Amino acid sequence: MPKKEKKRLQVVISEEQDALLTRAAYELSSPERLVSKSEVVRLAIEKIARELEEGKADLAELLKKLEPEE
């Protein structure tokens, strides 16, 4: 996937989200190819956008995940 230089986003994530990113990067990596957390985020962005375009994503469920936890 070609990279386009753009200003990086500074997003605050929880420790749980960081652990999920780390786990996903580890599972996607192989001895021949290490996958970074940034690459996992780019893949997730593409996947969500594609699913929204194709009508496969449950928008209500996605928005529910954005609500602050109490």
Short mmCIF file of N, CA, C and O in Angstrom, two decimals:
data_model
loop_
_atom_site.label_atom_id
_atom_site.label_comp_id
_atom_site.label_asym_id
_atom_site.label_seq_id
_atom_site.Cartn_x
_atom_site.Cartn_y
_atom_site.Cartn_z
N MET A 1 0.85 -1.16 0.00
CA MET A 1 0.00 0.00 0.00
C MET A 1 0.90 1.23 0.00
O MET A 1 1.73 1.39 0.89
N PRO A 2 0.79 2.09 -1.01
CA PRO A 2 1.67 3.26 -1.07
C PRO A 2 1.33 4.26 0.02
O PRO A 2 0.18 4.47 0.37
N LYS A 3 2.39 4.86 0.54
CA LYS A 3 2.21 5.85 1.59
C LYS A 3 2.16 7.23 0.97
O LYS A 3 2.93 7.55 0.07
N LYS A 4 1.25 8.05 1.44
CA LYS A 4 1.18 9.43 1.02
C LYS A 4 1.59 10.27 2.21
O LYS A 4 1.06 10.11 3.29
N GLU A 5 2.56 11.13 2.00
CA GLU A 5 3.01 11.96 3.11
C GLU A 5 1.91 12.92 3.50
O GLU A 5 1.39 13.66 2.68
N LYS A 6 1.55 12.89 4.73
CA LYS A 6 0.51 13.75 5.26
C LYS A 6 0.82 13.95 6.73
O LYS A 6 1.43 13.10 7.36
N LYS A 7 0.37 15.07 7.26
CA LYS A 7 0.61 15.34 8.66
C LYS A 7 0.02 14.20 9.50
O LYS A 7 -1.11 13.78 9.28
N ARG A 8 0.78 13.72 10.43
CA ARG A 8 0.32 12.63 11.29
C ARG A 8 -0.75 13.12 12.24
O ARG A 8 -0.70 14.24 12.74
N LEU A 9 -1.69 12.25 12.50
CA LEU A 9 -2.74 12.55 13.46
C LEU A 9 -2.27 12.13 14.84
O LEU A 9 -1.72 11.04 15.01
N GLN A 10 -2.49 12.95 15.80
CA GLN A 10 -2.16 12.60 17.18
C GLN A 10 -3.46 12.21 17.86
O GLN A 10 -4.28 13.06 18.18
N VAL A 11 -3.67 10.93 18.03
CA VAL A 11 -4.91 10.42 18.59
C VAL A 11 -4.62 9.76 19.93
O VAL A 11 -3.72 8.93 20.04
N VAL A 12 -5.37 10.13 20.93
CA VAL A 12 -5.22 9.52 22.25
C VAL A 12 -6.03 8.23 22.26
O VAL A 12 -7.21 8.22 21.90
N ILE A 13 -5.38 7.13 22.66
CA ILE A 13 -6.07 5.84 22.74
C ILE A 13 -5.88 5.27 24.14
O ILE A 13 -4.95 5.63 24.86
N SER A 14 -6.77 4.38 24.49
CA SER A 14 -6.71 3.75 25.81
C SER A 14 -5.62 2.67 25.81
O SER A 14 -5.13 2.24 24.76
N GLU A 15 -5.27 2.22 27.01
CA GLU A 15 -4.30 1.13 27.12
C GLU A 15 -4.84 -0.14 26.46
O GLU A 15 -4.08 -0.89 25.84
N GLU A 16 -6.14 -0.36 26.58
CA GLU A 16 -6.76 -1.53 25.96
C GLU A 16 -6.65 -1.45 24.44
O GLU A 16 -6.32 -2.44 23.77
N GLN A 17 -6.89 -0.27 23.86
CA GLN A 17 -6.77 -0.10 22.41
C GLN A 17 -5.33 -0.27 21.96
O GLN A 17 -5.07 -0.87 20.91
N ASP A 18 -4.38 0.21 22.76
CA ASP A 18 -2.97 0.04 22.42
C ASP A 18 -2.60 -1.44 22.44
O ASP A 18 -1.87 -1.92 21.57
N ALA A 19 -3.13 -2.16 23.42
CA ALA A 19 -2.87 -3.61 23.49
C ALA A 19 -3.46 -4.32 22.28
O ALA A 19 -2.83 -5.24 21.73
N LEU A 20 -4.65 -3.91 21.84
CA LEU A 20 -5.26 -4.50 20.65
C LEU A 20 -4.42 -4.22 19.41
O LEU A 20 -4.22 -5.11 18.57
N LEU A 21 -3.91 -3.01 19.30
CA LEU A 21 -3.04 -2.65 18.17
C LEU A 21 -1.77 -3.50 18.18
O LEU A 21 -1.35 -4.02 17.14
N THR A 22 -1.17 -3.62 19.35
CA THR A 22 0.05 -4.41 19.47
C THR A 22 -0.20 -5.87 19.10
O THR A 22 0.57 -6.47 18.34
N ARG A 23 -1.31 -6.42 19.59
CA ARG A 23 -1.65 -7.82 19.30
C ARG A 23 -1.90 -8.01 17.80
O ARG A 23 -1.43 -8.98 17.19
N ALA A 24 -2.63 -7.08 17.18
CA ALA A 24 -2.91 -7.19 15.74
C ALA A 24 -1.62 -7.10 14.94
O ALA A 24 -1.41 -7.87 13.98
N ALA A 25 -0.74 -6.17 15.30
CA ALA A 25 0.54 -6.04 14.59
C ALA A 25 1.36 -7.31 14.72
O ALA A 25 1.95 -7.79 13.75
N TYR A 26 1.37 -7.89 15.91
CA TYR A 26 2.10 -9.13 16.15
C TYR A 26 1.54 -10.27 15.30
O TYR A 26 2.28 -11.03 14.68
N GLU A 27 0.21 -10.38 15.27
CA GLU A 27 -0.42 -11.47 14.52
C GLU A 27 -0.25 -11.31 13.01
O GLU A 27 -0.19 -12.31 12.28
N LEU A 28 -0.18 -10.08 12.52
CA LEU A 28 0.01 -9.83 11.09
C LEU A 28 1.47 -9.96 10.66
O LEU A 28 1.76 -10.11 9.48
N SER A 29 2.38 -9.90 11.63
CA SER A 29 3.81 -9.95 11.32
C SER A 29 4.27 -11.37 11.08
O SER A 29 3.64 -12.34 11.53
N SER A 30 5.38 -11.46 10.37
CA SER A 30 6.03 -12.75 10.15
C SER A 30 7.54 -12.50 10.25
O SER A 30 7.98 -11.35 10.28
N PRO A 31 8.34 -13.57 10.27
CA PRO A 31 9.79 -13.35 10.33
C PRO A 31 10.31 -12.53 9.14
O PRO A 31 11.28 -11.80 9.25
N GLU A 32 9.62 -12.64 8.02
CA GLU A 32 10.04 -11.91 6.82
C GLU A 32 9.54 -10.47 6.79
O GLU A 32 10.09 -9.62 6.12
N ARG A 33 8.44 -10.20 7.50
CA ARG A 33 7.80 -8.88 7.40
C ARG A 33 7.19 -8.50 8.74
O ARG A 33 6.24 -9.13 9.20
N LEU A 34 7.74 -7.47 9.35
CA LEU A 34 7.16 -6.94 10.58
C LEU A 34 6.13 -5.88 10.23
O LEU A 34 6.35 -5.05 9.36
N VAL A 35 4.99 -5.92 10.88
CA VAL A 35 3.91 -4.96 10.64
C VAL A 35 3.85 -4.03 11.84
O VAL A 35 3.80 -4.47 12.99
N SER A 36 3.85 -2.72 11.57
CA SER A 36 3.82 -1.74 12.64
C SER A 36 2.39 -1.43 13.07
O SER A 36 1.43 -1.73 12.34
N LYS A 37 2.25 -0.81 14.22
CA LYS A 37 0.92 -0.40 14.69
C LYS A 37 0.33 0.63 13.74
O LYS A 37 -0.88 0.61 13.49
N SER A 38 1.15 1.49 13.18
CA SER A 38 0.65 2.48 12.21
C SER A 38 0.05 1.79 10.98
O SER A 38 -0.97 2.23 10.45
N GLU A 39 0.70 0.72 10.54
CA GLU A 39 0.18 -0.03 9.39
C GLU A 39 -1.15 -0.68 9.74
O GLU A 39 -2.06 -0.73 8.90
N VAL A 40 -1.28 -1.17 10.96
CA VAL A 40 -2.55 -1.77 11.41
C VAL A 40 -3.65 -0.71 11.36
O VAL A 40 -4.76 -0.97 10.89
N VAL A 41 -3.34 0.49 11.83
CA VAL A 41 -4.33 1.58 11.81
C VAL A 41 -4.73 1.90 10.37
O VAL A 41 -5.92 2.05 10.07
N ARG A 42 -3.76 1.98 9.46
CA ARG A 42 -4.09 2.26 8.05
C ARG A 42 -4.97 1.17 7.46
O ARG A 42 -5.93 1.45 6.73
N LEU A 43 -4.67 -0.09 7.77
CA LEU A 43 -5.51 -1.20 7.29
C LEU A 43 -6.93 -1.10 7.85
O LEU A 43 -7.90 -1.33 7.13
N ALA A 44 -7.04 -0.75 9.13
CA ALA A 44 -8.36 -0.63 9.76
C ALA A 44 -9.17 0.50 9.13
O ALA A 44 -10.38 0.35 8.89
N ILE A 45 -8.52 1.61 8.83
CA ILE A 45 -9.20 2.74 8.19
C ILE A 45 -9.75 2.30 6.84
O ILE A 45 -10.92 2.56 6.51
N GLU A 46 -8.92 1.64 6.04
CA GLU A 46 -9.36 1.17 4.73
C GLU A 46 -10.51 0.18 4.85
O GLU A 46 -11.48 0.24 4.09
N LYS A 47 -10.42 -0.74 5.81
CA LYS A 47 -11.46 -1.76 5.99
C LYS A 47 -12.79 -1.11 6.38
O LYS A 47 -13.85 -1.45 5.81
N ILE A 48 -12.77 -0.19 7.32
CA ILE A 48 -14.01 0.47 7.75
C ILE A 48 -14.61 1.27 6.60
O ILE A 48 -15.82 1.20 6.35
N ALA A 49 -13.78 2.03 5.89
CA ALA A 49 -14.28 2.84 4.77
C ALA A 49 -14.90 1.95 3.69
O ALA A 49 -15.97 2.25 3.17
N ARG A 50 -14.24 0.83 3.38
CA ARG A 50 -14.76 -0.09 2.35
C ARG A 50 -16.09 -0.70 2.79
O ARG A 50 -17.04 -0.77 2.02
N GLU A 51 -16.16 -1.12 4.06
CA GLU A 51 -17.40 -1.72 4.56
C GLU A 51 -18.54 -0.70 4.58
O GLU A 51 -19.69 -1.05 4.30
N LEU A 52 -18.24 0.54 4.89
CA LEU A 52 -19.28 1.58 4.85
C LEU A 52 -19.77 1.80 3.42
O LEU A 52 -20.98 1.91 3.18
N GLU A 53 -18.83 1.87 2.47
CA GLU A 53 -19.20 2.05 1.06
C GLU A 53 -20.06 0.91 0.55
O GLU A 53 -20.99 1.11 -0.22
N GLU A 54 -19.72 -0.31 0.97
CA GLU A 54 -20.43 -1.49 0.48
C GLU A 54 -21.69 -1.78 1.30
O GLU A 54 -22.40 -2.74 1.01
N GLY A 55 -21.96 -0.97 2.31
CA GLY A 55 -23.14 -1.18 3.14
C GLY A 55 -23.03 -2.37 4.07
O GLY A 55 -24.04 -2.86 4.58
N LYS A 56 -21.82 -2.85 4.30
CA LYS A 56 -21.62 -4.02 5.15
C LYS A 56 -21.42 -3.66 6.61
O LYS A 56 -21.58 -4.51 7.47
N ALA A 57 -21.05 -2.42 6.88
CA ALA A 57 -20.78 -2.02 8.26
C ALA A 57 -22.08 -1.61 8.94
O ALA A 57 -22.95 -0.99 8.34
N ASP A 58 -22.21 -1.96 10.19
CA ASP A 58 -23.35 -1.55 11.00
C ASP A 58 -23.02 -0.19 11.60
O ASP A 58 -22.30 -0.10 12.60
N LEU A 59 -23.50 0.86 10.98
CA LEU A 59 -23.17 2.22 11.38
C LEU A 59 -23.56 2.49 12.83
O LEU A 59 -22.80 3.09 13.59
N ALA A 60 -24.72 2.03 13.25
CA ALA A 60 -25.17 2.25 14.62
C ALA A 60 -24.21 1.60 15.61
O ALA A 60 -23.89 2.18 16.65
N GLU A 61 -23.74 0.41 15.28
CA GLU A 61 -22.81 -0.30 16.17
C GLU A 61 -21.46 0.43 16.22
O GLU A 61 -20.85 0.54 17.28
N LEU A 62 -20.99 0.92 15.08
CA LEU A 62 -19.74 1.68 15.06
C LEU A 62 -19.85 2.95 15.91
O LEU A 62 -18.96 3.26 16.70
N LEU A 63 -20.95 3.66 15.75
CA LEU A 63 -21.14 4.90 16.50
C LEU A 63 -21.28 4.62 18.00
O LEU A 63 -20.81 5.41 18.82
N LYS A 64 -21.88 3.50 18.33
CA LYS A 64 -22.03 3.12 19.74
C LYS A 64 -20.66 2.93 20.39
O LYS A 64 -20.47 3.29 21.55
N LYS A 65 -19.71 2.40 19.64
CA LYS A 65 -18.36 2.17 20.17
C LYS A 65 -17.63 3.48 20.43
O LYS A 65 -16.66 3.51 21.19
N LEU A 66 -18.08 4.57 19.82
CA LEU A 66 -17.44 5.87 20.03
C LEU A 66 -17.92 6.57 21.28
O LEU A 66 -17.30 7.52 21.74
N GLU A 67 -19.04 6.10 21.83
CA GLU A 67 -19.60 6.74 23.03
C GLU A 67 -18.66 6.50 24.20
O GLU A 67 -18.08 5.42 24.34
N PRO A 68 -18.51 7.51 25.05
CA PRO A 68 -17.62 7.35 26.22
C PRO A 68 -18.15 6.27 27.16
O PRO A 68 -19.35 6.13 27.35
N GLU A 69 -17.21 5.49 27.69
CA GLU A 69 -17.57 4.44 28.64
C GLU A 69 -17.79 5.05 30.01
O GLU A 69 -17.09 5.97 30.41
N GLU A 70 -18.77 4.53 30.72
CA GLU A 70 -19.04 5.06 32.06
C GLU A 70 -18.54 4.14 33.13
O GLU A 70 -18.37 3.01 33.01
#
